[in-house]
Coordinates of C-alpha atoms and ligand atoms in Angstrom, one line a residue:
X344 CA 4.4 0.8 -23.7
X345 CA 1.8 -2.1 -24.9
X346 CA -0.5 -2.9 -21.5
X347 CA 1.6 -1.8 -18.6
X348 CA -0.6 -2.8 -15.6
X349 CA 0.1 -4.9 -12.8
X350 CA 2.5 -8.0 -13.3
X351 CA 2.0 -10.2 -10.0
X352 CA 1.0 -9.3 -6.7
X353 CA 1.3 -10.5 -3.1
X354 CA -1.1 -10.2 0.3
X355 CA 0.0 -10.1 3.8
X356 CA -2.1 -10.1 6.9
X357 CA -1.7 -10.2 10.1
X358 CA -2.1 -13.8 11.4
X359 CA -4.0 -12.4 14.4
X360 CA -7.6 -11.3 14.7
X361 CA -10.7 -11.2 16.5
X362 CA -14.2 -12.5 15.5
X363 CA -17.2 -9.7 15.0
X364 CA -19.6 -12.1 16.3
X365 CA -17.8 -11.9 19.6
X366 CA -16.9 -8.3 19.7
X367 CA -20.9 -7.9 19.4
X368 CA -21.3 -9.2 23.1
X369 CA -17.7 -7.4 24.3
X370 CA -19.0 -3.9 23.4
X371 CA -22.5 -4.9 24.2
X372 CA -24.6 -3.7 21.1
X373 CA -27.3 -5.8 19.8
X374 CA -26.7 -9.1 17.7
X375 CA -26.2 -8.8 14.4
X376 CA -25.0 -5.0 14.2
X377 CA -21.6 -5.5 13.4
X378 CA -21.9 -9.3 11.1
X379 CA -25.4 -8.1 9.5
X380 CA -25.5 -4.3 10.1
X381 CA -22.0 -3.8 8.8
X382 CA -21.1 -7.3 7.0
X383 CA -18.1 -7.9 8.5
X384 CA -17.1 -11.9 9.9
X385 CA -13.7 -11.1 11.4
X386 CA -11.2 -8.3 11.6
X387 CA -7.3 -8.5 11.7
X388 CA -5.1 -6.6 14.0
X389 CA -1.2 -5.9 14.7
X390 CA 0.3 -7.0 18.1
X391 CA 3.3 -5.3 19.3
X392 CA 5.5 -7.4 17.3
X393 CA 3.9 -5.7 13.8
X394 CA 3.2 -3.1 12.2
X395 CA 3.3 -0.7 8.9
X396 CA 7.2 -1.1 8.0
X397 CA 7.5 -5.2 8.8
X398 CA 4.3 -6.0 7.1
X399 CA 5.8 -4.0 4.0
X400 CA 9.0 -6.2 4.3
X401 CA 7.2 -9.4 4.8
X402 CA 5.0 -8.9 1.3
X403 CA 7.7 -7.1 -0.2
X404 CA 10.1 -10.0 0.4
X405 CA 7.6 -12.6 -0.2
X406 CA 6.7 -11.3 -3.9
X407 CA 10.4 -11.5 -4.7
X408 CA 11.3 -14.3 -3.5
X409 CA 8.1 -16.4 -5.0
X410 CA 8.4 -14.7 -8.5
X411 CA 11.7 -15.4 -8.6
X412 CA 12.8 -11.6 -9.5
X413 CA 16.2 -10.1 -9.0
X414 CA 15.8 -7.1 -6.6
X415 CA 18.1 -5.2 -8.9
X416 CA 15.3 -5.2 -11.4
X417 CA 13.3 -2.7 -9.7
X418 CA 13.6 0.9 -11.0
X419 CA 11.0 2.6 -8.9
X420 CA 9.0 1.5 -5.2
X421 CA 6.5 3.7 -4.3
X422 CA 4.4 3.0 -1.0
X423 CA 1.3 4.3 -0.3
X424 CA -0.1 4.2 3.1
X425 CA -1.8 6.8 5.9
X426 CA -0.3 4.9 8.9
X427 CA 2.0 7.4 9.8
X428 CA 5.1 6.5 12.1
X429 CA 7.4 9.0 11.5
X430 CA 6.4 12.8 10.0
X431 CA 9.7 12.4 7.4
X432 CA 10.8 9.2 6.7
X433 CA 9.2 7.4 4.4
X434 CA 8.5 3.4 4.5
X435 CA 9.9 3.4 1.2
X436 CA 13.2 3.8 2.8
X437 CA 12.8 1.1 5.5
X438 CA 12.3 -1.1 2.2
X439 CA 15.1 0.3 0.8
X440 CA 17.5 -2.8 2.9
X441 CA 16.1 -5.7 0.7
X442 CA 17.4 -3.9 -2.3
X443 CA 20.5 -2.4 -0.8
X444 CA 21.8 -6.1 0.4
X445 CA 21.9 -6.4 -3.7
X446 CA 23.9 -3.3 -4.6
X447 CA 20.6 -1.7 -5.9
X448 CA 20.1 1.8 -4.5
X449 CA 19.2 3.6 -7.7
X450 CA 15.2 3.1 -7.1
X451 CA 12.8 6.3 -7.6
X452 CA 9.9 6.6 -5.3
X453 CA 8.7 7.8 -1.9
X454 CA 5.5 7.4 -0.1
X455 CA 2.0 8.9 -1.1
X456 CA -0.4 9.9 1.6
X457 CA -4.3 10.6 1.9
X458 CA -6.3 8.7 3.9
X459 CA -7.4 5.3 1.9
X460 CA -6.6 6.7 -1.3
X461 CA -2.6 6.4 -1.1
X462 CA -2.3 2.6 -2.5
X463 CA -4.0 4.5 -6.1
X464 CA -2.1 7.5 -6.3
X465 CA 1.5 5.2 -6.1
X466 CA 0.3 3.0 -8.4
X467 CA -0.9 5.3 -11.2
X468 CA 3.0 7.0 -10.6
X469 CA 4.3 3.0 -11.2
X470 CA 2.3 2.8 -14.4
X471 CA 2.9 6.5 -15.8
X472 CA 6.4 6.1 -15.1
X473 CA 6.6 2.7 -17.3
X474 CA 4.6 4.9 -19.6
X475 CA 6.5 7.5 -19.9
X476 CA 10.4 8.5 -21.4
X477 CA 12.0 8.0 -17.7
X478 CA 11.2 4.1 -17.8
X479 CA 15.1 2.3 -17.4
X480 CA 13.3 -0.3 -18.6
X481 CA 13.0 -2.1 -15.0
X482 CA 10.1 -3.3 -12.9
X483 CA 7.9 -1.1 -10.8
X484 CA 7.0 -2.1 -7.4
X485 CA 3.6 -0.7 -5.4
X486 CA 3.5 -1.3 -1.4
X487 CA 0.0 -0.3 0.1
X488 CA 0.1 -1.0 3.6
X489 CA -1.8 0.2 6.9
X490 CA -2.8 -0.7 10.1
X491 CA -6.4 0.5 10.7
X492 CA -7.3 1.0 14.8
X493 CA -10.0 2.6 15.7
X494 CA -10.8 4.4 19.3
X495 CA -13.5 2.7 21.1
X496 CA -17.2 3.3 19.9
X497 CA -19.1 2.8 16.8
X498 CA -16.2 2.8 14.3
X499 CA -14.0 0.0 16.6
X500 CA -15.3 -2.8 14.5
X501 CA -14.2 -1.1 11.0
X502 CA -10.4 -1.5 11.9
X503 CA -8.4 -4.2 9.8
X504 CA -4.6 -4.4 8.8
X505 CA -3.0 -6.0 5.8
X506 CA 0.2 -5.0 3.1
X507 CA 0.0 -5.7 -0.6
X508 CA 2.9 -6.0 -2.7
X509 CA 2.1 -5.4 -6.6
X510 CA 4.8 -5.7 -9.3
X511 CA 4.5 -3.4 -12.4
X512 CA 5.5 -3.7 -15.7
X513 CA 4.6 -3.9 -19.6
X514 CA 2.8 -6.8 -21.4
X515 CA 0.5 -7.2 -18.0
X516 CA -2.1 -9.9 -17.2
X517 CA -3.9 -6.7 -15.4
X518 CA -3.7 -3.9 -18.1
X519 CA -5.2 -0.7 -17.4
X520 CA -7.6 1.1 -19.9
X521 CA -6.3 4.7 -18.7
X522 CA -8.1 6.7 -21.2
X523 CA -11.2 6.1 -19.0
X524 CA -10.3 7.3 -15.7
X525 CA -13.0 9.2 -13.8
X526 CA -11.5 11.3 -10.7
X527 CA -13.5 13.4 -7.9
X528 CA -11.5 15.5 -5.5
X529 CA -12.9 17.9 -2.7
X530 CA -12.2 19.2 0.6
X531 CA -14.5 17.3 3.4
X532 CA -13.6 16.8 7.5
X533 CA -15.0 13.0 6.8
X534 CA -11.8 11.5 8.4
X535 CA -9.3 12.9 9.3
X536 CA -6.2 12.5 11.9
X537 CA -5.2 16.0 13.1
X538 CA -3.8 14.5 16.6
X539 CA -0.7 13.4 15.6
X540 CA 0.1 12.0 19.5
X541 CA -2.9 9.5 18.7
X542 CA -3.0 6.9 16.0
X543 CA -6.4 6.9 15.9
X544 CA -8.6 9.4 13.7
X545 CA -11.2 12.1 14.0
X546 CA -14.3 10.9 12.0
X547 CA -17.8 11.8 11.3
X548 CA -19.0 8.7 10.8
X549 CA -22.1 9.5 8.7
X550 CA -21.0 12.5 6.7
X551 CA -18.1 10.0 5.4
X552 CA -20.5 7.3 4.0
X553 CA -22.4 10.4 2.2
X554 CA -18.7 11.6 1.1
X555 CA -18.0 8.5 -0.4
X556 CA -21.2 7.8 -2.0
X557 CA -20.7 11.3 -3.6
X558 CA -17.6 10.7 -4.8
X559 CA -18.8 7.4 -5.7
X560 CA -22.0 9.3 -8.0
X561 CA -18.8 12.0 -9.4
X562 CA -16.7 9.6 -10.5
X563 CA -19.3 7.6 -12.1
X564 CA -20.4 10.3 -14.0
X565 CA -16.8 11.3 -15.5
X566 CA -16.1 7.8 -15.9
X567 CA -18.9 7.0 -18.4
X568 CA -19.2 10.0 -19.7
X569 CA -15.1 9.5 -20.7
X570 CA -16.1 6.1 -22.1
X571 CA -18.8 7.2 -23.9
X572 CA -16.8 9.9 -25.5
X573 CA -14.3 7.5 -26.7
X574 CA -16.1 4.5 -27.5
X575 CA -19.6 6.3 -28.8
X576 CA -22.4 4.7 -27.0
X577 CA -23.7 5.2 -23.1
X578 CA -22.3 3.3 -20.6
X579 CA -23.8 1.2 -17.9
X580 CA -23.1 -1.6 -15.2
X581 CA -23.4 -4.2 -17.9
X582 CA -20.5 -2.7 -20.0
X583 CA -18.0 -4.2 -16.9
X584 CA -18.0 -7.8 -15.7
X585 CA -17.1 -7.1 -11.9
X586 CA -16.9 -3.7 -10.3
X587 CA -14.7 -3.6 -7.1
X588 CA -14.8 -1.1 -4.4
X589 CA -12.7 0.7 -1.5
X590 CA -14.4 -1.5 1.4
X591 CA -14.4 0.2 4.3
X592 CA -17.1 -2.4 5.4
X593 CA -19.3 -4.2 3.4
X594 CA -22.2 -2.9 4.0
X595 CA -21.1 0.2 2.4
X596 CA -19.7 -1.7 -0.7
X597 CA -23.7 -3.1 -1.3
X598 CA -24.7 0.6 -0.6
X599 CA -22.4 1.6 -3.7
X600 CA -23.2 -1.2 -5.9
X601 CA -26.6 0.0 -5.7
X602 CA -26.3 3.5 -6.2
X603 CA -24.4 3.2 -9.2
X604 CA -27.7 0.9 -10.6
X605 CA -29.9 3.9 -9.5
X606 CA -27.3 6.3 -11.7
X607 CA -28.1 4.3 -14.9
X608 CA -31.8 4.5 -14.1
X609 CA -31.1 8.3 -13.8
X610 CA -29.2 8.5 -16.9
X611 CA -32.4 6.7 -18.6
X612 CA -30.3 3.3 -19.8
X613 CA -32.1 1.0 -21.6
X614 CA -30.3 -1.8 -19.8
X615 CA -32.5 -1.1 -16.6
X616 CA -35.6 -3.9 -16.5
X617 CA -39.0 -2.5 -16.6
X618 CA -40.1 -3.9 -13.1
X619 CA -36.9 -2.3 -11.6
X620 CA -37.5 0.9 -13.3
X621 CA -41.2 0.4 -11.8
X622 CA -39.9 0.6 -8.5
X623 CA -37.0 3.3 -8.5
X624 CA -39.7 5.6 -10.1
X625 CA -41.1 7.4 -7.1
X626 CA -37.4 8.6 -6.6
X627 CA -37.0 10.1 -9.8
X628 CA -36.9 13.4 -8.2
X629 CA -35.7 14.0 -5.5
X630 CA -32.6 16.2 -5.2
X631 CA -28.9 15.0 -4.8
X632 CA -29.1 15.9 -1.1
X633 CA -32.4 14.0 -0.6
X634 CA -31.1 11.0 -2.0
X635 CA -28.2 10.8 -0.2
X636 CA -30.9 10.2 3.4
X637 CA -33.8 8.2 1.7
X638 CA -33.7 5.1 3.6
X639 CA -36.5 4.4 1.0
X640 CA -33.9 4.7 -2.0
X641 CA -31.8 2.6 -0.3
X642 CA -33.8 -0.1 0.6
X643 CA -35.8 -0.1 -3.1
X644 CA -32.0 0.1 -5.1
X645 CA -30.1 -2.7 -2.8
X646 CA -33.7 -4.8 -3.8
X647 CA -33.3 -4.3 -7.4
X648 CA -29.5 -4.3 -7.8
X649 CA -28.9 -7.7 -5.2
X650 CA -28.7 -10.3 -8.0
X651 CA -26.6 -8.2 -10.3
X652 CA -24.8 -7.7 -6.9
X653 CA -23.9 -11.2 -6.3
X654 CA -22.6 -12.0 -10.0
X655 CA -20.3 -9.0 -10.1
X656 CA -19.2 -7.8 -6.9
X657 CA -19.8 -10.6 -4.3
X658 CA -16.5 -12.4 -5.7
X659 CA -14.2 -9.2 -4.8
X660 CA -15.5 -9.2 -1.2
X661 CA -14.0 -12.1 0.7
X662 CA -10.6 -10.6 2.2
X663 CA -12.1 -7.3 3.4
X664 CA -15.1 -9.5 5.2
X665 CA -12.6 -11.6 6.8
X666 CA -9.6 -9.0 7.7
X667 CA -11.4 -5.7 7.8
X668 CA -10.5 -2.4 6.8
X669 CA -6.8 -2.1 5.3
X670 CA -7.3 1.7 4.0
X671 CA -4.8 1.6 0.8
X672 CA -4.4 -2.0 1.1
X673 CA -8.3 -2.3 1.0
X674 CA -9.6 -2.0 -2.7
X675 CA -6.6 -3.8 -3.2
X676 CA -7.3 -6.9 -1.4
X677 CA -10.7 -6.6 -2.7
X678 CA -9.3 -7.0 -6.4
X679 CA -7.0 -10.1 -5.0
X680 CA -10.2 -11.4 -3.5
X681 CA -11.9 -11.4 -6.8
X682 CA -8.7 -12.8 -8.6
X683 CA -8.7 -15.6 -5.9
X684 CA -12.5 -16.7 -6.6
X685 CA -12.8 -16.0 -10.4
X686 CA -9.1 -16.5 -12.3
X687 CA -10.2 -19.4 -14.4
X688 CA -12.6 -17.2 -16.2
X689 CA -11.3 -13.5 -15.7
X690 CA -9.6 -13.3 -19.4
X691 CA -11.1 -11.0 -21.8
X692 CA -13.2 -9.6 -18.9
X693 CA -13.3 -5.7 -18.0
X694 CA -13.0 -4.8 -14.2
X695 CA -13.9 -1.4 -12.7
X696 CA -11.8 0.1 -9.4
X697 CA -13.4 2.6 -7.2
X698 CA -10.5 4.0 -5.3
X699 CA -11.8 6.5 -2.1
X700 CA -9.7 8.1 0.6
X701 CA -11.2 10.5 2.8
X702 CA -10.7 14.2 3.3
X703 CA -11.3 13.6 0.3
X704 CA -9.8 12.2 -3.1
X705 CA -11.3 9.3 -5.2
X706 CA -10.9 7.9 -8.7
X707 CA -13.1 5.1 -10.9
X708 CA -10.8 3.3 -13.3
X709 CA -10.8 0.2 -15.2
X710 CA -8.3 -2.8 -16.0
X711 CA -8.4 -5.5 -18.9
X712 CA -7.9 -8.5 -17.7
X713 CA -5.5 -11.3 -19.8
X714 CA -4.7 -14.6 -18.7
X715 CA -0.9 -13.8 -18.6
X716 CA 2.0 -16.1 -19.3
X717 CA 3.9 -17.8 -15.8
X718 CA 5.6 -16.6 -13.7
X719 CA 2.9 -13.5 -14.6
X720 CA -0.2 -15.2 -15.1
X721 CA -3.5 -15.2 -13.3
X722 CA -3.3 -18.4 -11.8
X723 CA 0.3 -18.2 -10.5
X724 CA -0.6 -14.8 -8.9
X725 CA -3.5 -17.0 -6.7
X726 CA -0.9 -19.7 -5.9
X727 CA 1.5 -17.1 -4.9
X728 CA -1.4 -15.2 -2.9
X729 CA -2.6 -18.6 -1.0
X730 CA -5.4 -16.6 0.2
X731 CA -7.7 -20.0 1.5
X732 CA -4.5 -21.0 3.7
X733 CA -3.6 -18.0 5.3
X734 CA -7.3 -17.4 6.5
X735 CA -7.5 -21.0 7.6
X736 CA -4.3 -20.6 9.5
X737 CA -5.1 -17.7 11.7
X738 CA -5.4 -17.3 15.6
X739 CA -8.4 -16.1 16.7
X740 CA -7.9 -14.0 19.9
X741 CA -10.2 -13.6 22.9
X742 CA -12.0 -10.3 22.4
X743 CA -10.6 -9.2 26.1
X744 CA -6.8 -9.7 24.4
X745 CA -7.8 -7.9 21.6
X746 CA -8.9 -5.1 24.2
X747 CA -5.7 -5.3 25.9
X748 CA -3.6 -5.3 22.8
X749 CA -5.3 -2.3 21.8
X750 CA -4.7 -0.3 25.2
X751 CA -0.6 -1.2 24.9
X752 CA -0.5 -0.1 21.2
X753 CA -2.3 3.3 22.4
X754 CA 0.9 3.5 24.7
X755 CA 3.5 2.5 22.5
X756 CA 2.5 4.7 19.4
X757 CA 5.2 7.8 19.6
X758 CA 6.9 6.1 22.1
X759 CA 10.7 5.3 22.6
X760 CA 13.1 3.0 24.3
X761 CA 11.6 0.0 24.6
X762 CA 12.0 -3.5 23.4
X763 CA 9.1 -5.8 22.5
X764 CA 8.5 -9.0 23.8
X765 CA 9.9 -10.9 20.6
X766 CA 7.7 -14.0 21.2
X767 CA 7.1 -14.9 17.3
X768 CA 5.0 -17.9 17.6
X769 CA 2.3 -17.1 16.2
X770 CA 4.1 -15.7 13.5
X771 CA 4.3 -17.2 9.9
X772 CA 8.0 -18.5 9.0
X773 CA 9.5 -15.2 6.9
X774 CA 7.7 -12.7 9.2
X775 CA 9.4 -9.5 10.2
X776 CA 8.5 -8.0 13.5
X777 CA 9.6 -5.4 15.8
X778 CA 12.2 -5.9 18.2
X779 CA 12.9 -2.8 19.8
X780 CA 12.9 1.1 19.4
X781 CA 15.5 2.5 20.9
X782 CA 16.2 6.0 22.7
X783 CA 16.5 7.7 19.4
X784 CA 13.3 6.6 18.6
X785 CA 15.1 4.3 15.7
X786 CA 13.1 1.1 15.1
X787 CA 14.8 -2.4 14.7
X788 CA 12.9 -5.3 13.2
X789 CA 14.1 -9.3 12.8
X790 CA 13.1 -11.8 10.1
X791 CA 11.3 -15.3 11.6
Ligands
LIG489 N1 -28.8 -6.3 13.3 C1 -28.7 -6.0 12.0 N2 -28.4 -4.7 11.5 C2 -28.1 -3.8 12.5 C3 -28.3 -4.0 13.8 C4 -28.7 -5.4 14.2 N3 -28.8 -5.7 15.5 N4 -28.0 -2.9 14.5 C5 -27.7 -2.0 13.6 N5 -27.8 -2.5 12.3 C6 -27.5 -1.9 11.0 C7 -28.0 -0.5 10.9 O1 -29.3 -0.4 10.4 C8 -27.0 0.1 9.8 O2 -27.3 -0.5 8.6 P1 -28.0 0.4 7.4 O3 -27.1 1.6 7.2 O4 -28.1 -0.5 6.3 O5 -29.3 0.8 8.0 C9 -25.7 -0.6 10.2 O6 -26.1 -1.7 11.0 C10 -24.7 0.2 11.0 O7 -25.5 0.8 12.1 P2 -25.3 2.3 12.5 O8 -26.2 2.6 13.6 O9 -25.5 3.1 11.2 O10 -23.8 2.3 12.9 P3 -23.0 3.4 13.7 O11 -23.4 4.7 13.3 O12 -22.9 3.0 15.1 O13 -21.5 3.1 13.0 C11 -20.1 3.6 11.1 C12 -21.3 2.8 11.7 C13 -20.6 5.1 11.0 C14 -19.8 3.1 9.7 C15 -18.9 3.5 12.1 O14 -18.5 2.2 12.2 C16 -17.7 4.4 11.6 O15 -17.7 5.6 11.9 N6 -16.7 3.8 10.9 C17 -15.5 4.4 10.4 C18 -15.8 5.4 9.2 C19 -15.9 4.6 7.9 O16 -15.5 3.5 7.7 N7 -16.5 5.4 6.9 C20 -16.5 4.8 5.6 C21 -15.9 5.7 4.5 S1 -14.4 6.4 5.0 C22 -13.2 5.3 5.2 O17 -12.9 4.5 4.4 C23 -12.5 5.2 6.5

């Protein structure tokens, strides 16, 4: 099929959060560690009255109802996500009552689960099945959606929640180039969540953000050397016009951007200017493992790489700076970001994905970007989106609420037989939200 890719898409956060610069004093670390050290302005959360399955109806509705399409022309739903509230059931079947209202039941798909990476692997099943001789012919519809809590301690501030919506079909604004796909998949104890009485994860914090810097290298490496077969000449950083990354925070996303500079000096591109080549030089040698812990490396690469940094990556980062972590959701909202701050000028231009979920699995691709005719064209998807309003439009909660809201989720998560406080005023008009789980642990949710 010509250019199946993503058709439209739709965003949903949560329209509570908490400002970093505020959790700084609450957990008492010094200024500046979580906004400078990590990058991060503000970070959403679910109350009681959210979570994975009604943010997934909210965006899922949403997207329908704004693009106008019929929910009987969706052939397949897949939902990726690692926020696991039940060990069997899939989201995808919670979803299933928006379609079933309309007489359509006959929809492929369940969910796909590891870690962040969950959100890629459903939507490389949407595109191969419009690809491939199953295709009815009907749309394809990709759900990434997670709430991201973390236990308290250095990984708190990395939390974030969010649900993306992305329509897939033929003839699309957001093609991909599949031939070029570069994947890197190991077994690592990064991340991991082995207590399944506990939403919250096991993680090394460290060893993760070497993990995903070595996937980052792997998949870099398969990814140009794939391009390089098929087009003929080497690849580099200047061959792509943005490059947008998993983010669990963004300090990690400037980390990337400059290792992936430091691989074309490696790989001896031409592209690299002779003062920057002066000064990644003295680390011409050292071993994989070395390079990984030079500080040095770091310091000298982020220096050389910060002004291609701000042309082609800096647009992408907006959502995940202002919301958080959203695992699946997050590289996601990090290409919605980009569409959001760049549209007018996207067609033509080539974007590169770095997709990473821990434990591990991770995959560089690429999409061609077109301007798209309405209702599937760039700047409809950014109307639809409204990403400037719902930022504006949020609540910003005391950091000792945020606290508390935390401690009653920690109780709640497994939990049966209650009903939530159903108090939606802070919620957007066509919100779902919780109402009650009942002694059969079944969950009930309401539309605003
Ligand atoms: N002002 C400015 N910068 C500061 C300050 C300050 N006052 N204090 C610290 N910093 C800097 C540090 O120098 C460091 O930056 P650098 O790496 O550029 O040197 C940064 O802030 C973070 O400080 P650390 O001491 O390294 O932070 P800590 O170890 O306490 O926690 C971590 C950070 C490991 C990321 C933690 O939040 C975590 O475990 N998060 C979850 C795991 C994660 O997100 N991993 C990423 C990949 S896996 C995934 O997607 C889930």
């Amino acid at each position: 099929k010509k250019s199946a890719g993503i058709l439209a898409m739709d965003i949903y956060f949560p329209s509570t959060c908490v400002q970093q610069e505020e959790l700084e004093v609450y957990y008492g670390v010094s200024r500046g560690k979580y906004t400078i050290g990590l990058g991060q302005d503000c970070m959403a959360f679910c109350t009681e009255l959210e979570d994975v399955v009604s943010m997934s109806l909210t965006v899922v509705k949403s997207l329908l109802e704004k693009y106008q399409i019929d929910p009987r022309q969706i052939g397949r739903l897949e939902v990726g996500t690692e926020t696991i509230i039940d060990k069997s059931k899939s989201i995808k079947t919670w979803l299933m009552q928006i379609f079933e209202e309309y007489g359509n039941s006959d929809i492929e798909g369940v969910d796909s689960t590891n870690a962040c990476y969950g959100g890629t692997a459903a939507l490389f099943n949407c595109v191969n099945w419009v690809e491939s001789n199953s295709w009815d012919g009907r749309y394809g519809l990709v759900v990434c959606t997670d709430s991201a809590v973390y236990a308290e301690g250095p990984a708190r501030p990395t939390g974030g929640a969010a649900a993306i919506a992305m329509l897939i079909g033929p003839n699309a604004p957001i093609s991909f180039e599949s031939k070029f796909r570069g994947t890197h998949m190991s077994h690592a104890y990064d991340f991991y969540k082995p207590n399944l009485a506990s939403e919250y994860p096991v993680v090394d914090g460290k060893l993760s953000q070497i993990c995903y810097l070595m996937a980052l290298d792997s998949c870099y490496k398969h990814f140009c050397n794939k391009n390089e077969n098929f087009e003929g000449k080497q690849f580099s950083i200047f061959d792509a016009d943005y490059f947008v990354f998993h983010s669990p925070y963004n300090k990690l996303v400037q980390k990337s951007f400059a290792r992936l500079y430091f691989n074309d000096f490696l790989r001896n591109s031409s592209c690299i200017e002779e003062a920057a080549r002066e000064k990644l030089e003295p680390f011409l040698n050292l071993s994989g493992d070395e390079s990984y812990q030079s500080r040095e490396l770091e310091k000298a690469s982020q220096q050389v790489a910060k002004h291609l940094y701000d042309a082609k990556v800096q647009p992408s980062t907006l959502i995940p700076k202002q919301v958080g972590n959203m695992y699946t959701a997050s590289l996601y909202a990090s290409f919605a970001s980009l569409l959001h701050n760049k549209h007018s000028t996207l067609g033509g231009q080539r974007v590169v994905m770095f997709s990473y979920g821990s434990g591990l699995s991770s995959t560089m691709f690429s999409f061609k970007i077109q301007d798209g005719q309405h209702p599937f064209s760039l700047s409809n998807i950014v109307n639809v989106m409204n990403i400037s309003q719902k930022l504006e439009l949020r609540h910003v909660f005391p950091t000792e609420k945020f606290a508390e809201t935390m401690k009653l989720m920690e109780r709640r998560y497994g939990a049966k037989d209650f009903v939530t406080s159903k108090d939606t005023s802070l919620l957007y008009p066509g919100t779902f939200y919780l109402t009650q789980v009942d002694s059969l642990y079944r969950r009930y949710y309401a539309k605003k």
